[in-house]
Amino acid sequence: MKVHHISPDTNEDRVMTTQDKKALQLESGSVYKHTRPTFPKQNVEWTGSSWPEAKAREAAPNSLANTWFTSPTTTLPPPDHVGAYQNNRPVVPKENAERKAWIVGGGIAGFKGENIVILEDENFVGGAFDAFGDAKEGYRARGGRELTWNHQNLWDMFSTIPSPELPGYSLLDEFRFTNDYAQSYSKARLLHQKGKILDFSTFNLNPEQRKRFTELEMMPIEKAYSLSIGDFFDETFFQTNFWLFWKTQFGFGEEKHQSLLQLKLYMHRFPEGLPGMNNLSCMKSSKYNQNDNWVSPIWKHLSEQGGSIQCQTLVEEIVFKKDKCAEGETLTATSLKLKRNGKSEEISLSEKDVVFATTGSHVAGTA
């Protein structure tokens, strides 16, 4: 049997020689033991002749307060952990057999097919993913979504939807093929003076502007509620490459009165996109428009599973009842008041039903 020895000094992995074996003190009947690594001197605390143990550094106060531990009510890994271990299928609650999901808005969403009812005010499916028309009547495309590799719920759903163009593959597979073999990379990110390429190699942010970004990152959300971007940054910020990159990628307007909170939330959601913002290498794109590529296949699959989308149905009110509990009061939806084709209706909800309602939209109030 060959025994490998890893040297603590050179980190070299080699087959032990007879001389190596004799150099080690062996216990009767035991397997050859690896030598212990050398600990950094500043972290070593010796106790008699025992092996050195790492000396724990003093932790900051409450540094573990928000750490996710295994307990009677939680398990590891935490819900936001990324890895293959999370690719399992969870246990389906027993109530789902009788539970219905009422989804207000026809964007991307999901539940068990025959128990899904989507209520959509428009006469088409897709919500903010709308994209249709022709050269004669004109086209309609009010928005698109910025996507990154860590949209866990979305990619998990995409992995279950068949690709319409690649039999045997999923929407996730198709999306990966598109972006792995046709990566986004712009050689002319910014143009000026009638088509001349503007230097887009840097953000052009000065030290004070970078400091302000750090302050914005750490700012409590409630403090940003009533502030505009112009309230927080001076006039020079709007002359930087960063602002040109940002407003063209995320659809921010020219005006300085754009919401500071929106800027902050986008910063938190897309931090990994900052290094590639100047050349659009951070972008992940669908092969076609997002309605044809995503919404149509999802709607087709949902329909085949018994799902229902009721268009021209406007939900005007969600009726709640109040209940008292140990934590205070809870609100439970009991019915949906809606207007279908101009006529008022009310749908009663069972205690097992769930309602998913979008209270705001990127395209609310648009033509």
Tab-separated table of C-alpha atoms in Angstrom:
chain	number	residue	atom	x	y	z
A	1	MET	CA	0.000	0.000	0.000
A	2	LYS	CA	1.388	3.405	-0.956
A	3	VAL	CA	1.160	6.042	1.724
A	4	HIS	CA	1.206	9.708	0.755
A	5	HIS	CA	2.876	12.332	2.906
A	6	ILE	CA	2.220	16.059	2.587
A	7	SER	CA	5.112	18.179	3.778
A	8	PRO	CA	4.036	21.102	6.010
A	9	ASP	CA	6.969	23.163	4.772
A	10	THR	CA	6.707	22.732	1.002
A	11	ASN	CA	3.089	21.551	0.747
A	12	GLU	CA	4.485	18.817	-1.506
A	13	ASP	CA	2.438	15.664	-1.980
A	14	ARG	CA	4.726	12.651	-2.609
A	15	VAL	CA	4.891	8.911	-1.971
A	16	MET	CA	6.627	8.176	1.316
A	17	THR	CA	9.940	6.337	1.213
A	18	THR	CA	11.176	3.780	3.740
A	19	GLN	CA	13.279	6.503	5.317
A	20	ASP	CA	10.203	8.696	5.675
A	21	LYS	CA	8.342	5.886	7.434
A	22	LYS	CA	11.176	5.308	9.892
A	23	ALA	CA	11.310	9.006	10.617
A	24	LEU	CA	7.709	8.918	11.804
A	25	GLN	CA	6.879	7.416	15.187
A	26	LEU	CA	4.259	4.773	14.536
A	27	GLU	CA	1.750	3.360	16.960
A	28	SER	CA	1.279	-0.412	16.935
A	29	GLY	CA	-1.428	-1.450	14.477
A	30	SER	CA	-2.162	2.113	13.385
A	31	VAL	CA	-2.167	3.637	9.898
A	32	TYR	CA	0.589	6.067	8.999
A	33	LYS	CA	-0.402	9.490	10.234
A	34	HIS	CA	-0.034	12.772	8.463
A	35	THR	CA	2.095	15.404	10.151
A	36	ARG	CA	0.250	18.419	11.464
A	37	PRO	CA	0.674	21.665	9.566
A	38	THR	CA	2.712	24.488	11.045
A	39	PHE	CA	0.451	27.126	12.585
A	40	PRO	CA	1.188	30.841	12.108
A	41	LYS	CA	3.145	32.022	15.155
A	42	GLN	CA	0.827	34.921	15.913
A	43	ASN	CA	-2.133	32.542	16.265
A	44	VAL	CA	-0.427	29.748	18.256
A	45	GLU	CA	-0.939	29.027	21.911
A	46	TRP	CA	1.161	26.172	23.333
A	47	THR	CA	0.019	24.094	26.289
A	48	GLY	CA	2.787	21.884	27.631
A	49	SER	CA	3.819	19.251	25.091
A	50	SER	CA	0.458	19.084	23.325
A	51	TRP	CA	-0.050	19.995	19.711
A	52	PRO	CA	-0.484	23.716	19.014
A	53	GLU	CA	-4.072	24.843	18.671
A	54	ALA	CA	-5.295	27.909	16.810
A	55	LYS	CA	-5.989	30.799	19.140
A	56	ALA	CA	-9.385	32.316	18.441
A	57	ARG	CA	-9.339	35.988	17.594
A	58	GLU	CA	-11.709	38.178	19.544
A	59	ALA	CA	-14.940	38.561	17.578
A	60	ALA	CA	-16.722	41.847	17.106
A	61	PRO	CA	-19.829	42.370	19.274
A	62	ASN	CA	-22.898	40.597	17.871
A	63	SER	CA	-20.908	39.419	14.853
A	64	LEU	CA	-22.864	36.135	14.830
A	65	ALA	CA	-26.268	37.659	15.565
A	66	ASN	CA	-27.552	37.095	12.023
A	67	THR	CA	-25.677	33.866	11.301
A	68	TRP	CA	-27.887	30.992	10.136
A	69	PHE	CA	-27.525	28.002	12.480
A	70	THR	CA	-29.242	24.622	12.592
A	71	SER	CA	-32.002	24.697	15.203
A	72	PRO	CA	-35.371	23.032	15.910
A	73	THR	CA	-36.948	25.417	13.366
A	74	THR	CA	-34.153	25.902	10.804
A	75	THR	CA	-31.769	23.733	8.834
A	76	LEU	CA	-28.544	24.329	6.980
A	77	PRO	CA	-27.755	25.537	4.397
A	78	PRO	CA	-29.556	28.912	4.589
A	79	PRO	CA	-32.258	29.607	1.972
A	80	ASP	CA	-30.058	32.019	-0.005
A	81	HIS	CA	-27.137	29.608	-0.308
A	82	VAL	CA	-26.131	28.777	-3.880
A	83	GLY	CA	-24.999	25.272	-4.802
A	84	ALA	CA	-25.947	21.838	-6.115
A	85	TYR	CA	-27.122	20.754	-2.650
A	86	GLN	CA	-30.142	23.026	-3.131
A	87	ASN	CA	-31.271	21.283	-6.332
A	88	ASN	CA	-33.561	18.940	-4.390
A	89	ARG	CA	-37.355	18.954	-4.712
A	90	PRO	CA	-38.997	20.076	-1.443
A	91	VAL	CA	-41.902	18.287	0.212
A	92	VAL	CA	-45.216	19.585	-1.141
A	93	PRO	CA	-47.587	20.764	1.640
A	94	LYS	CA	-50.713	18.601	1.964
A	95	GLU	CA	-52.942	21.682	1.715
A	96	ASN	CA	-51.795	22.265	-1.877
A	97	ALA	CA	-54.212	19.593	-3.094
A	98	GLU	CA	-57.118	21.922	-2.241
A	99	ARG	CA	-55.344	25.270	-2.323
A	100	LYS	CA	-55.673	27.694	-5.248
A	101	ALA	CA	-53.237	30.438	-6.196
A	102	TRP	CA	-54.785	33.687	-7.398
A	103	ILE	CA	-52.136	35.763	-9.154
A	104	VAL	CA	-52.923	39.393	-9.917
A	105	GLY	CA	-50.984	40.373	-13.041
A	106	GLY	CA	-49.943	38.363	-16.079
A	107	GLY	CA	-46.167	38.544	-15.750
A	108	ILE	CA	-44.008	35.513	-14.904
A	109	ALA	CA	-45.247	33.516	-11.878
A	110	GLY	CA	-45.914	29.905	-10.908
A	111	PHE	CA	-47.803	27.239	-8.866
A	112	LYS	CA	-49.410	23.857	-9.538
A	113	GLY	CA	-51.034	24.066	-12.984
A	114	GLU	CA	-54.711	23.304	-12.441
A	115	ASN	CA	-54.796	25.415	-9.261
A	116	ILE	CA	-53.424	28.582	-10.838
A	117	VAL	CA	-55.686	31.443	-11.890
A	118	ILE	CA	-54.009	34.576	-13.260
A	119	LEU	CA	-56.116	37.730	-13.477
A	120	GLU	CA	-54.829	40.219	-16.063
A	121	ASP	CA	-56.239	43.671	-16.788
A	122	GLU	CA	-54.813	43.777	-20.327
A	123	ASN	CA	-56.083	41.703	-23.240
A	124	PHE	CA	-52.691	39.997	-23.656
A	125	VAL	CA	-50.335	37.952	-21.498
A	126	GLY	CA	-46.939	39.159	-20.353
A	127	GLY	CA	-47.315	42.231	-18.181
A	128	ALA	CA	-44.127	44.283	-18.454
A	129	PHE	CA	-42.779	41.639	-20.842
A	130	ASP	CA	-45.162	42.719	-23.574
A	131	ALA	CA	-43.626	42.692	-27.039
A	132	PHE	CA	-45.779	42.348	-30.118
A	133	GLY	CA	-46.881	44.066	-33.308
A	134	ASP	CA	-45.819	44.287	-36.933
A	135	ALA	CA	-44.245	46.726	-39.362
A	136	LYS	CA	-47.629	48.004	-40.521
A	137	GLU	CA	-49.404	48.559	-37.206
A	138	GLY	CA	-46.284	49.255	-35.167
A	139	TYR	CA	-44.585	47.480	-32.283
A	140	ARG	CA	-45.105	47.563	-28.540
A	141	ALA	CA	-42.244	46.761	-26.148
A	142	ARG	CA	-42.450	48.739	-22.922
A	143	GLY	CA	-39.681	47.050	-20.996
A	144	GLY	CA	-37.222	44.243	-20.485
A	145	ARG	CA	-35.674	42.645	-17.448
A	146	GLU	CA	-32.040	42.733	-16.352
A	147	LEU	CA	-30.998	39.182	-15.491
A	148	THR	CA	-27.982	37.708	-13.728
A	149	TRP	CA	-26.898	34.157	-12.944
A	150	ASN	CA	-28.182	34.396	-9.356
A	151	HIS	CA	-31.918	34.809	-10.061
A	152	GLN	CA	-32.459	31.486	-8.303
A	153	ASN	CA	-36.271	31.187	-8.397
A	154	LEU	CA	-36.488	32.247	-12.037
A	155	TRP	CA	-33.835	29.808	-13.257
A	156	ASP	CA	-35.357	27.029	-11.182
A	157	MET	CA	-38.698	27.596	-12.928
A	158	PHE	CA	-37.027	27.915	-16.352
A	159	SER	CA	-35.397	24.515	-15.837
A	160	THR	CA	-38.887	22.931	-15.835
A	161	ILE	CA	-40.284	24.683	-18.953
A	162	PRO	CA	-39.641	22.961	-22.330
A	163	SER	CA	-37.796	24.995	-24.947
A	164	PRO	CA	-39.979	25.550	-28.059
A	165	GLU	CA	-36.949	25.444	-30.401
A	166	LEU	CA	-34.778	22.766	-28.763
A	167	PRO	CA	-36.700	19.510	-28.159
A	168	GLY	CA	-35.495	17.776	-25.027
A	169	TYR	CA	-34.042	20.975	-23.564
A	170	SER	CA	-35.460	23.554	-21.153
A	171	LEU	CA	-35.747	27.341	-21.311
A	172	LEU	CA	-32.784	27.496	-18.941
A	173	ASP	CA	-30.712	25.341	-21.309
A	174	GLU	CA	-31.645	27.557	-24.247
A	175	PHE	CA	-30.805	30.715	-22.299
A	176	ARG	CA	-27.403	29.311	-21.302
A	177	PHE	CA	-26.649	28.307	-24.906
A	178	THR	CA	-27.482	31.835	-26.064
A	179	ASN	CA	-25.287	33.587	-23.508
A	180	ASP	CA	-22.429	31.091	-23.333
A	181	TYR	CA	-21.848	31.082	-27.091
A	182	ALA	CA	-22.873	34.635	-28.002
A	183	GLN	CA	-21.631	36.719	-25.108
A	184	SER	CA	-22.545	40.372	-24.800
A	185	TYR	CA	-19.584	42.706	-25.327
A	186	SER	CA	-19.709	46.249	-26.696
A	187	LYS	CA	-16.781	47.864	-28.498
A	188	ALA	CA	-18.611	51.191	-28.738
A	189	ARG	CA	-20.528	51.602	-25.475
A	190	LEU	CA	-20.826	55.399	-25.734
A	191	LEU	CA	-21.120	57.554	-28.850
A	192	HIS	CA	-20.980	61.353	-29.205
A	193	GLN	CA	-20.378	64.031	-31.829
A	194	LYS	CA	-22.374	62.282	-34.548
A	195	GLY	CA	-21.078	58.765	-34.047
A	196	LYS	CA	-17.586	59.135	-32.587
A	197	ILE	CA	-16.725	56.550	-29.934
A	198	LEU	CA	-16.385	58.171	-26.520
A	199	ASP	CA	-13.761	56.800	-24.129
A	200	PHE	CA	-15.734	54.358	-21.975
A	201	SER	CA	-12.848	52.616	-20.222
A	202	THR	CA	-13.590	54.132	-16.789
A	203	PHE	CA	-16.522	55.377	-14.704
A	204	ASN	CA	-14.893	58.838	-14.294
A	205	LEU	CA	-15.993	58.977	-10.670
A	206	ASN	CA	-13.887	61.201	-8.417
A	207	PRO	CA	-13.040	60.250	-4.790
A	208	GLU	CA	-15.903	62.309	-3.359
A	209	GLN	CA	-18.466	60.634	-5.643
A	210	ARG	CA	-17.132	57.197	-4.719
A	211	LYS	CA	-17.458	58.138	-1.064
A	212	ARG	CA	-21.073	59.148	-1.650
A	213	PHE	CA	-21.762	55.744	-3.202
A	214	THR	CA	-20.412	54.060	-0.081
A	215	GLU	CA	-22.672	56.261	2.050
A	216	LEU	CA	-25.644	55.393	-0.161
A	217	GLU	CA	-24.846	51.679	0.141
A	218	MET	CA	-24.925	51.931	3.953
A	219	MET	CA	-27.910	54.299	4.155
A	220	PRO	CA	-31.089	52.859	5.759
A	221	ILE	CA	-33.802	52.456	3.131
A	222	GLU	CA	-36.282	54.707	4.934
A	223	LYS	CA	-33.895	57.668	4.673
A	224	ALA	CA	-33.939	57.423	0.872
A	225	TYR	CA	-37.746	57.419	0.544
A	226	SER	CA	-38.216	61.131	-0.178
A	227	LEU	CA	-34.859	61.928	-1.801
A	228	SER	CA	-34.068	62.269	-5.488
A	229	ILE	CA	-30.715	61.413	-7.048
A	230	GLY	CA	-30.149	65.150	-7.510
A	231	ASP	CA	-30.649	65.691	-3.771
A	232	PHE	CA	-27.833	63.278	-2.987
A	233	PHE	CA	-25.275	63.838	-5.781
A	234	ASP	CA	-23.987	67.168	-7.087
A	235	GLU	CA	-24.222	68.347	-10.690
A	236	THR	CA	-20.853	66.866	-11.689
A	237	PHE	CA	-22.139	63.328	-11.063
A	238	PHE	CA	-24.510	63.616	-14.026
A	239	GLN	CA	-21.551	64.367	-16.329
A	240	THR	CA	-19.729	61.104	-15.532
A	241	ASN	CA	-19.481	58.002	-17.670
A	242	PHE	CA	-21.011	56.063	-14.794
A	243	TRP	CA	-24.273	57.972	-15.056
A	244	LEU	CA	-24.368	57.431	-18.835
A	245	PHE	CA	-23.773	53.698	-18.313
A	246	TRP	CA	-26.342	53.493	-15.533
A	247	LYS	CA	-29.237	55.379	-17.106
A	248	THR	CA	-28.912	53.604	-20.461
A	249	GLN	CA	-28.664	50.136	-18.918
A	250	PHE	CA	-31.399	50.435	-16.290
A	251	GLY	CA	-33.743	52.843	-18.047
A	252	PHE	CA	-33.266	55.846	-15.762
A	253	GLY	CA	-34.396	59.157	-17.218
A	254	GLU	CA	-32.375	62.280	-17.877
A	255	GLU	CA	-33.994	64.117	-14.996
A	256	LYS	CA	-32.175	64.459	-11.684
A	257	HIS	CA	-35.431	63.936	-9.799
A	258	GLN	CA	-35.307	60.160	-10.390
A	259	SER	CA	-35.775	58.248	-7.120
A	260	LEU	CA	-32.650	57.805	-4.998
A	261	LEU	CA	-34.276	54.736	-3.446
A	262	GLN	CA	-34.574	53.132	-6.880
A	263	LEU	CA	-30.871	53.756	-7.506
A	264	LYS	CA	-30.005	52.249	-4.118
A	265	LEU	CA	-32.144	49.137	-4.651
A	266	TYR	CA	-30.632	48.545	-8.089
A	267	MET	CA	-27.155	48.855	-6.556
A	268	HIS	CA	-28.024	46.164	-4.020
A	269	ARG	CA	-29.571	43.895	-6.657
A	270	PHE	CA	-26.887	44.106	-9.343
A	271	PRO	CA	-23.512	44.603	-7.604
A	272	GLU	CA	-21.856	41.926	-9.738
A	273	GLY	CA	-22.811	43.883	-12.861
A	274	LEU	CA	-20.708	46.943	-12.052
A	275	PRO	CA	-17.373	45.632	-13.429
A	276	GLY	CA	-18.933	44.908	-16.843
A	277	MET	CA	-21.194	47.933	-17.100
A	278	ASN	CA	-18.791	49.883	-19.313
A	279	ASN	CA	-18.779	47.224	-22.066
A	280	LEU	CA	-22.091	45.437	-21.348
A	281	SER	CA	-20.299	42.162	-20.624
A	282	CYS	CA	-22.483	41.967	-17.513
A	283	MET	CA	-25.623	41.589	-19.652
A	284	LYS	CA	-27.520	38.324	-20.056
A	285	SER	CA	-29.963	38.416	-22.956
A	286	SER	CA	-32.662	36.236	-24.440
A	287	LYS	CA	-32.391	35.130	-28.065
A	288	TYR	CA	-35.554	37.006	-29.052
A	289	ASN	CA	-37.696	39.485	-27.147
A	290	GLN	CA	-38.553	38.310	-23.635
A	291	ASN	CA	-42.235	37.834	-24.372
A	292	ASP	CA	-41.653	35.382	-27.233
A	293	ASN	CA	-38.717	33.704	-25.518
A	294	TRP	CA	-40.174	33.324	-22.021
A	295	VAL	CA	-43.795	34.313	-21.515
A	296	SER	CA	-45.224	32.419	-24.496
A	297	PRO	CA	-43.526	29.072	-23.646
A	298	ILE	CA	-44.482	29.437	-19.974
A	299	TRP	CA	-48.098	30.238	-20.830
A	300	LYS	CA	-48.229	27.299	-23.260
A	301	HIS	CA	-46.828	24.932	-20.619
A	302	LEU	CA	-49.159	26.314	-17.932
A	303	SER	CA	-52.201	25.892	-20.193
A	304	GLU	CA	-51.238	22.276	-20.879
A	305	GLN	CA	-51.147	21.709	-17.113
A	306	GLY	CA	-54.667	23.121	-16.668
A	307	GLY	CA	-53.781	26.671	-15.649
A	308	SER	CA	-56.070	29.604	-16.405
A	309	ILE	CA	-55.332	33.201	-17.417
A	310	GLN	CA	-58.346	35.513	-17.410
A	311	CYS	CA	-57.594	38.658	-19.423
A	312	GLN	CA	-59.473	41.966	-19.337
A	313	THR	CA	-60.035	41.331	-15.632
A	314	LEU	CA	-59.083	44.227	-13.362
A	315	VAL	CA	-58.706	43.500	-9.631
A	316	GLU	CA	-59.962	46.668	-7.957
A	317	GLU	CA	-59.786	45.590	-4.316
A	318	ILE	CA	-58.546	42.793	-2.070
A	319	VAL	CA	-60.881	42.386	0.923
A	320	PHE	CA	-59.142	41.549	4.216
A	321	LYS	CA	-60.214	40.475	7.666
A	322	LYS	CA	-58.271	41.172	10.856
A	323	ASP	CA	-57.362	38.465	13.336
A	324	LYS	CA	-55.602	38.801	16.666
A	325	CYS	CA	-52.659	36.571	17.524
A	326	ALA	CA	-49.768	36.465	19.966
A	327	GLU	CA	-47.691	38.730	17.729
A	328	GLY	CA	-50.502	41.277	17.322
A	329	GLU	CA	-52.862	41.437	14.327
A	330	THR	CA	-52.816	39.508	11.063
A	331	LEU	CA	-54.565	40.348	7.800
A	332	THR	CA	-56.131	37.549	5.764
A	333	ALA	CA	-57.519	38.037	2.250
A	334	THR	CA	-61.130	36.816	2.067
A	335	SER	CA	-62.240	37.916	-1.412
A	336	LEU	CA	-61.234	39.714	-4.606
A	337	LYS	CA	-63.380	42.498	-6.032
A	338	LEU	CA	-62.823	42.778	-9.757
A	339	LYS	CA	-64.226	44.156	-12.972
A	340	ARG	CA	-64.415	41.714	-15.877
A	341	ASN	CA	-65.303	43.148	-19.287
A	342	GLY	CA	-66.816	46.161	-17.547
A	343	LYS	CA	-68.964	44.122	-15.101
A	344	SER	CA	-68.292	43.982	-11.349
A	345	GLU	CA	-67.696	40.603	-9.664
A	346	GLU	CA	-66.448	39.293	-6.326
A	347	ILE	CA	-64.532	36.035	-5.871
A	348	SER	CA	-64.542	34.384	-2.444
A	349	LEU	CA	-61.276	32.876	-1.201
A	350	SER	CA	-60.910	29.818	1.004
A	351	GLU	CA	-58.614	29.800	4.036
A	352	LYS	CA	-56.162	27.597	2.125
A	353	ASP	CA	-55.970	29.839	-0.942
A	354	VAL	CA	-53.052	32.189	-1.505
A	355	VAL	CA	-53.043	35.517	-3.371
A	356	PHE	CA	-50.009	36.977	-5.157
A	357	ALA	CA	-50.623	40.624	-6.016
A	358	THR	CA	-48.249	43.050	-7.711
A	359	THR	CA	-48.841	46.395	-6.001
A	360	GLY	CA	-46.656	48.330	-8.432
A	361	SER	CA	-45.330	47.874	-11.946
A	362	HIS	CA	-42.620	49.267	-14.227
A	363	VAL	CA	-45.257	49.855	-16.878
A	364	ALA	CA	-48.171	51.033	-14.720
A	365	GLY	CA	-49.723	54.139	-16.242
A	366	THR	CA	-47.974	53.746	-19.605
A	367	ALA	CA	-49.786	53.818	-22.925
